[in-house]
């Protein structure tokens, strides 16, 4: 079991409450606002790092069919209890998505998860490979921001957050610039449509503002 998996298994029980409370977890709302105008009832949606399902709640309400993958069994258990119709799989993005075989989706979501993957280039190509022609990829990434207290390094251990767990010192957050992500998207058979920077959440008891970018891209 990887530290990040143990971490989210421990976090699961208070995840929704922590995000709604003082830590103000915004990525699910911001990402869905961007992709909702493209979504229609009956569309097939893949959400990687689905967590407790926050990042597809509005798409599900609209009538999209949701398939989710997450490394944490405890997060998946909560999602199952909230959304019984979702198709859910336990899996590690760093190991690919073998359970999906060659399946294609209208929309792929990756919200608040790409900061944890070892190779974002490889992962974005993988996600692109599961899109139908003209399908939409909507994702967030943690921006590399020189001068920011916590985001000034390209990678650093997660550290204290909404919960205190020794596991948070054992996995990394990876950060990129917009230009780097744009390059990867261009090389993944995707067209860059829109992006914006936003305050994603407040980190640790010090409530340090953390900035992510949300991106919408379309498969050629
Ligand atoms: C910050 S939460 C985001 C959950 C949800 N997308 C949201 O926006 O609320 C990160 C999620 O990614 C999952 N995760 C982290 N690393 C992963 C990996 N390598 N493969 C699959 N899921 C992973 C965690 O278990 C957790 O549920």
Coordinates of C-alpha atoms and ligand atoms in Angstrom, one line a residue:
X1 CA 0.0 0.0 0.0
X2 CA 1.4 3.4 -1.0
X3 CA 1.5 6.3 1.5
X4 CA -0.9 8.4 -0.6
X5 CA -3.4 5.5 -0.5
X6 CA -3.1 5.2 3.3
X7 CA -3.4 9.0 3.6
X8 CA -6.7 9.1 1.7
X9 CA -8.0 6.1 3.4
X10 CA -7.4 8.0 6.7
X11 CA -8.8 11.3 5.3
X12 CA -11.9 9.8 3.7
X13 CA -14.3 10.1 6.7
X14 CA -13.8 13.8 7.1
X15 CA -13.0 14.7 3.4
X16 CA -16.3 16.3 2.4
X17 CA -16.6 18.2 5.7
X18 CA -13.1 19.6 5.6
X19 CA -13.5 20.8 2.1
X20 CA -16.8 22.5 2.8
X21 CA -15.4 24.0 6.0
X22 CA -12.4 26.3 6.6
X23 CA -10.2 24.7 4.0
X24 CA -12.5 25.7 1.1
X25 CA -11.8 23.0 -1.5
X26 CA -12.9 24.7 -4.8
X27 CA -11.6 22.5 -7.7
X28 CA -14.8 20.4 -8.2
X29 CA -17.0 23.5 -8.6
X30 CA -14.5 25.3 -10.8
X31 CA -13.8 22.4 -13.1
X32 CA -17.5 21.5 -13.5
X33 CA -18.4 25.1 -14.3
X34 CA -16.0 24.9 -17.2
X35 CA -17.2 21.5 -18.6
X36 CA -20.9 21.7 -17.9
X37 CA -21.8 23.8 -21.0
X38 CA -20.3 20.9 -23.1
X39 CA -22.1 18.1 -21.2
X40 CA -25.4 16.4 -22.2
X41 CA -27.5 13.7 -20.5
X42 CA -26.3 10.2 -21.5
X43 CA -22.7 11.2 -22.1
X44 CA -20.1 8.8 -20.7
X45 CA -17.8 10.4 -18.2
X46 CA -14.6 9.1 -16.7
X47 CA -13.4 10.7 -13.4
X48 CA -9.9 9.7 -12.3
X49 CA -9.1 10.4 -8.6
X50 CA -12.9 10.6 -8.2
X51 CA -12.5 10.8 -4.4
X52 CA -16.0 11.1 -2.8
X53 CA -17.5 12.1 -6.1
X54 CA -17.5 15.9 -5.7
X55 CA -15.9 16.4 -9.1
X56 CA -18.8 14.8 -11.0
X57 CA -21.8 15.5 -8.8
X58 CA -23.2 18.1 -11.2
X59 CA -22.5 16.0 -14.3
X60 CA -24.4 13.1 -12.6
X61 CA -27.4 15.4 -11.9
X62 CA -27.4 16.3 -15.5
X63 CA -27.8 12.7 -16.5
X64 CA -24.2 11.7 -17.5
X65 CA -23.1 8.1 -16.8
X66 CA -20.2 8.2 -14.4
X67 CA -17.2 5.8 -14.3
X68 CA -14.7 6.6 -11.5
X69 CA -11.2 5.3 -10.6
X70 CA -9.4 6.0 -7.3
X71 CA -6.5 4.5 -5.4
X72 CA -8.3 4.7 -2.0
X73 CA -10.9 2.0 -1.1
X74 CA -12.3 4.2 1.7
X75 CA -12.9 7.1 -0.7
X76 CA -14.6 4.7 -3.1
X77 CA -16.7 3.2 -0.3
X78 CA -18.1 6.7 0.5
X79 CA -18.8 7.4 -3.2
X80 CA -20.6 4.1 -3.5
X81 CA -22.8 5.0 -0.6
X82 CA -23.6 8.4 -2.0
X83 CA -24.0 7.5 -5.7
X84 CA -25.0 3.9 -6.1
X85 CA -25.3 4.0 -9.9
X86 CA -21.6 5.0 -10.5
X87 CA -19.3 2.4 -11.9
X88 CA -16.3 2.5 -9.6
X89 CA -12.8 0.8 -9.8
X90 CA -9.9 0.8 -7.4
X91 CA -6.7 1.6 -9.3
X92 CA -3.4 3.5 -9.2
X93 CA -3.1 6.1 -12.1
X94 CA 0.7 5.5 -12.1
X95 CA 0.0 2.0 -13.1
X96 CA -2.2 3.0 -16.1
X97 CA -5.9 2.2 -16.4
X98 CA -6.0 -1.5 -17.4
X99 CA -9.5 -2.1 -16.0
X100 CA -10.9 0.2 -18.7
X101 CA -9.3 -1.7 -21.6
X102 CA -9.9 0.4 -24.8
X103 CA -13.1 2.1 -23.6
X104 CA -13.7 5.7 -24.8
X105 CA -15.5 8.5 -23.0
X106 CA -17.2 11.8 -24.0
X107 CA -15.6 13.6 -21.0
X108 CA -12.6 12.8 -18.9
X109 CA -12.2 14.6 -15.5
X110 CA -9.0 14.7 -13.4
X111 CA -9.6 17.1 -10.5
X112 CA -7.2 17.5 -7.7
X113 CA -5.2 14.4 -8.6
X114 CA -2.6 15.3 -11.2
X115 CA -0.4 17.0 -8.5
X116 CA 0.1 13.5 -7.2
X117 CA 1.1 11.5 -10.3
X118 CA 4.7 10.7 -10.9
X119 CA 4.6 11.5 -14.7
X120 CA 2.0 14.1 -15.7
X121 CA 3.0 13.9 -19.4
X122 CA 2.4 10.1 -19.5
X123 CA -0.8 10.4 -17.5
X124 CA -2.3 13.2 -19.7
X125 CA -1.5 11.1 -22.8
X126 CA -3.2 8.1 -21.1
X127 CA -6.3 10.2 -20.4
X128 CA -6.4 11.5 -23.9
X129 CA -6.3 7.9 -25.3
X130 CA -9.6 7.3 -23.5
X131 CA -11.4 10.2 -25.2
X132 CA -13.8 9.9 -28.2
X133 CA -13.0 12.2 -31.1
X134 CA -14.1 15.7 -30.1
X135 CA -14.3 14.5 -26.5
X136 CA -13.5 16.9 -23.6
X137 CA -10.6 16.6 -21.1
X138 CA -11.1 18.8 -18.0
X139 CA -8.4 18.8 -15.4
X140 CA -6.7 20.8 -12.7
X141 CA -2.9 21.0 -11.9
X142 CA -1.0 22.6 -9.2
X143 CA 1.0 25.6 -10.5
X144 CA 4.7 26.1 -10.0
X145 CA 4.8 29.6 -8.5
X146 CA 8.3 31.0 -7.7
X147 CA 8.1 33.0 -4.5
X148 CA 5.0 31.2 -3.1
X149 CA 5.5 29.9 0.4
X150 CA 4.6 26.3 -0.6
X151 CA 4.4 26.3 -4.4
X152 CA 7.9 27.6 -5.0
X153 CA 9.4 24.1 -5.5
X154 CA 8.7 21.8 -8.5
X155 CA 8.0 19.1 -6.0
X156 CA 7.8 18.8 -2.2
X157 CA 6.2 16.5 0.4
X158 CA 2.6 17.2 0.9
X159 CA 3.0 18.1 4.6
X160 CA 0.3 19.2 7.1
X161 CA -3.1 19.8 5.6
X162 CA -6.7 19.3 6.7
X163 CA -5.7 16.2 8.7
X164 CA -2.4 15.4 10.5
X165 CA -1.0 12.1 9.2
X166 CA 2.6 11.0 9.2
X167 CA 1.9 9.7 5.7
X168 CA 1.6 13.3 4.4
X169 CA 5.4 13.6 4.6
X170 CA 5.8 10.5 2.5
X171 CA 4.2 11.5 -0.8
X172 CA 4.9 14.5 -3.1
X173 CA 3.0 17.3 -4.8
X174 CA 4.4 17.9 -8.3
X175 CA 4.0 21.4 -9.9
X176 CA 4.2 22.7 -13.4
X177 CA 4.0 26.0 -15.3
X178 CA 1.1 26.7 -17.7
X179 CA 3.6 26.7 -20.6
X180 CA 4.8 23.1 -19.7
X181 CA 1.2 21.9 -19.5
X182 CA 0.3 23.6 -22.9
X183 CA 3.2 21.7 -24.5
X184 CA 2.1 18.4 -23.1
X185 CA -1.5 19.0 -24.3
X186 CA -0.2 19.9 -27.8
X187 CA 1.7 16.6 -27.9
X188 CA -1.2 14.5 -26.6
X189 CA -3.5 15.0 -29.6
X190 CA -5.6 17.6 -27.8
X191 CA -6.6 21.2 -28.6
X192 CA -6.2 23.7 -25.8
X193 CA -9.6 25.5 -25.3
X194 CA -9.5 27.4 -22.0
X195 CA -7.7 27.7 -18.8
X196 CA -7.7 29.9 -15.6
X197 CA -5.9 30.2 -12.3
X198 CA -8.0 30.0 -9.2
X199 CA -7.6 29.7 -5.4
X200 CA -8.0 25.9 -4.9
X201 CA -7.9 25.7 -1.1
X202 CA -6.3 26.9 2.1
X203 CA -3.5 24.6 3.4
X204 CA -2.8 23.6 7.0
X205 CA -3.8 25.3 10.2
X206 CA -2.0 28.4 8.8
X207 CA -4.6 28.5 6.0
X208 CA -2.1 29.3 3.2
X209 CA -3.9 30.0 -0.1
X210 CA -2.9 27.4 -2.8
X211 CA -3.3 28.2 -6.5
X212 CA -4.3 25.7 -9.2
X213 CA -5.1 26.0 -12.8
X214 CA -8.1 24.4 -14.5
X215 CA -7.8 23.5 -18.1
X216 CA -10.4 22.4 -20.7
X217 CA -9.0 20.7 -23.8
X218 CA -10.6 18.9 -26.7
X219 CA -9.6 15.7 -28.5
X220 CA -8.9 16.3 -32.2
Ligands
LIG1 C1 -7.8 15.9 -3.4 S1 -8.6 14.4 -3.7 C2 -9.7 14.9 -5.1 C3 -11.0 14.1 -5.2 C4 -12.0 14.7 -6.1 N1 -11.6 14.6 -7.5 C5 -12.3 16.1 -5.7 O1 -12.0 17.0 -6.5 O2 -12.9 16.3 -4.6 C6 -7.4 13.3 -4.6 C7 -8.0 12.0 -4.9 O3 -7.0 11.3 -5.8 C8 -6.8 10.0 -5.3 N2 -5.5 9.6 -5.8 C9 -4.3 10.1 -5.4 N3 -3.3 9.5 -6.1 C10 -3.9 8.6 -6.9 C11 -3.4 7.7 -7.9 N4 -2.1 7.5 -8.1 N5 -4.3 6.9 -8.6 C12 -5.6 7.1 -8.4 N6 -6.1 7.9 -7.5 C13 -5.3 8.7 -6.8 C14 -6.9 10.1 -3.8 O4 -7.2 8.8 -3.2 C15 -8.1 11.1 -3.6 O5 -9.3 10.5 -3.6

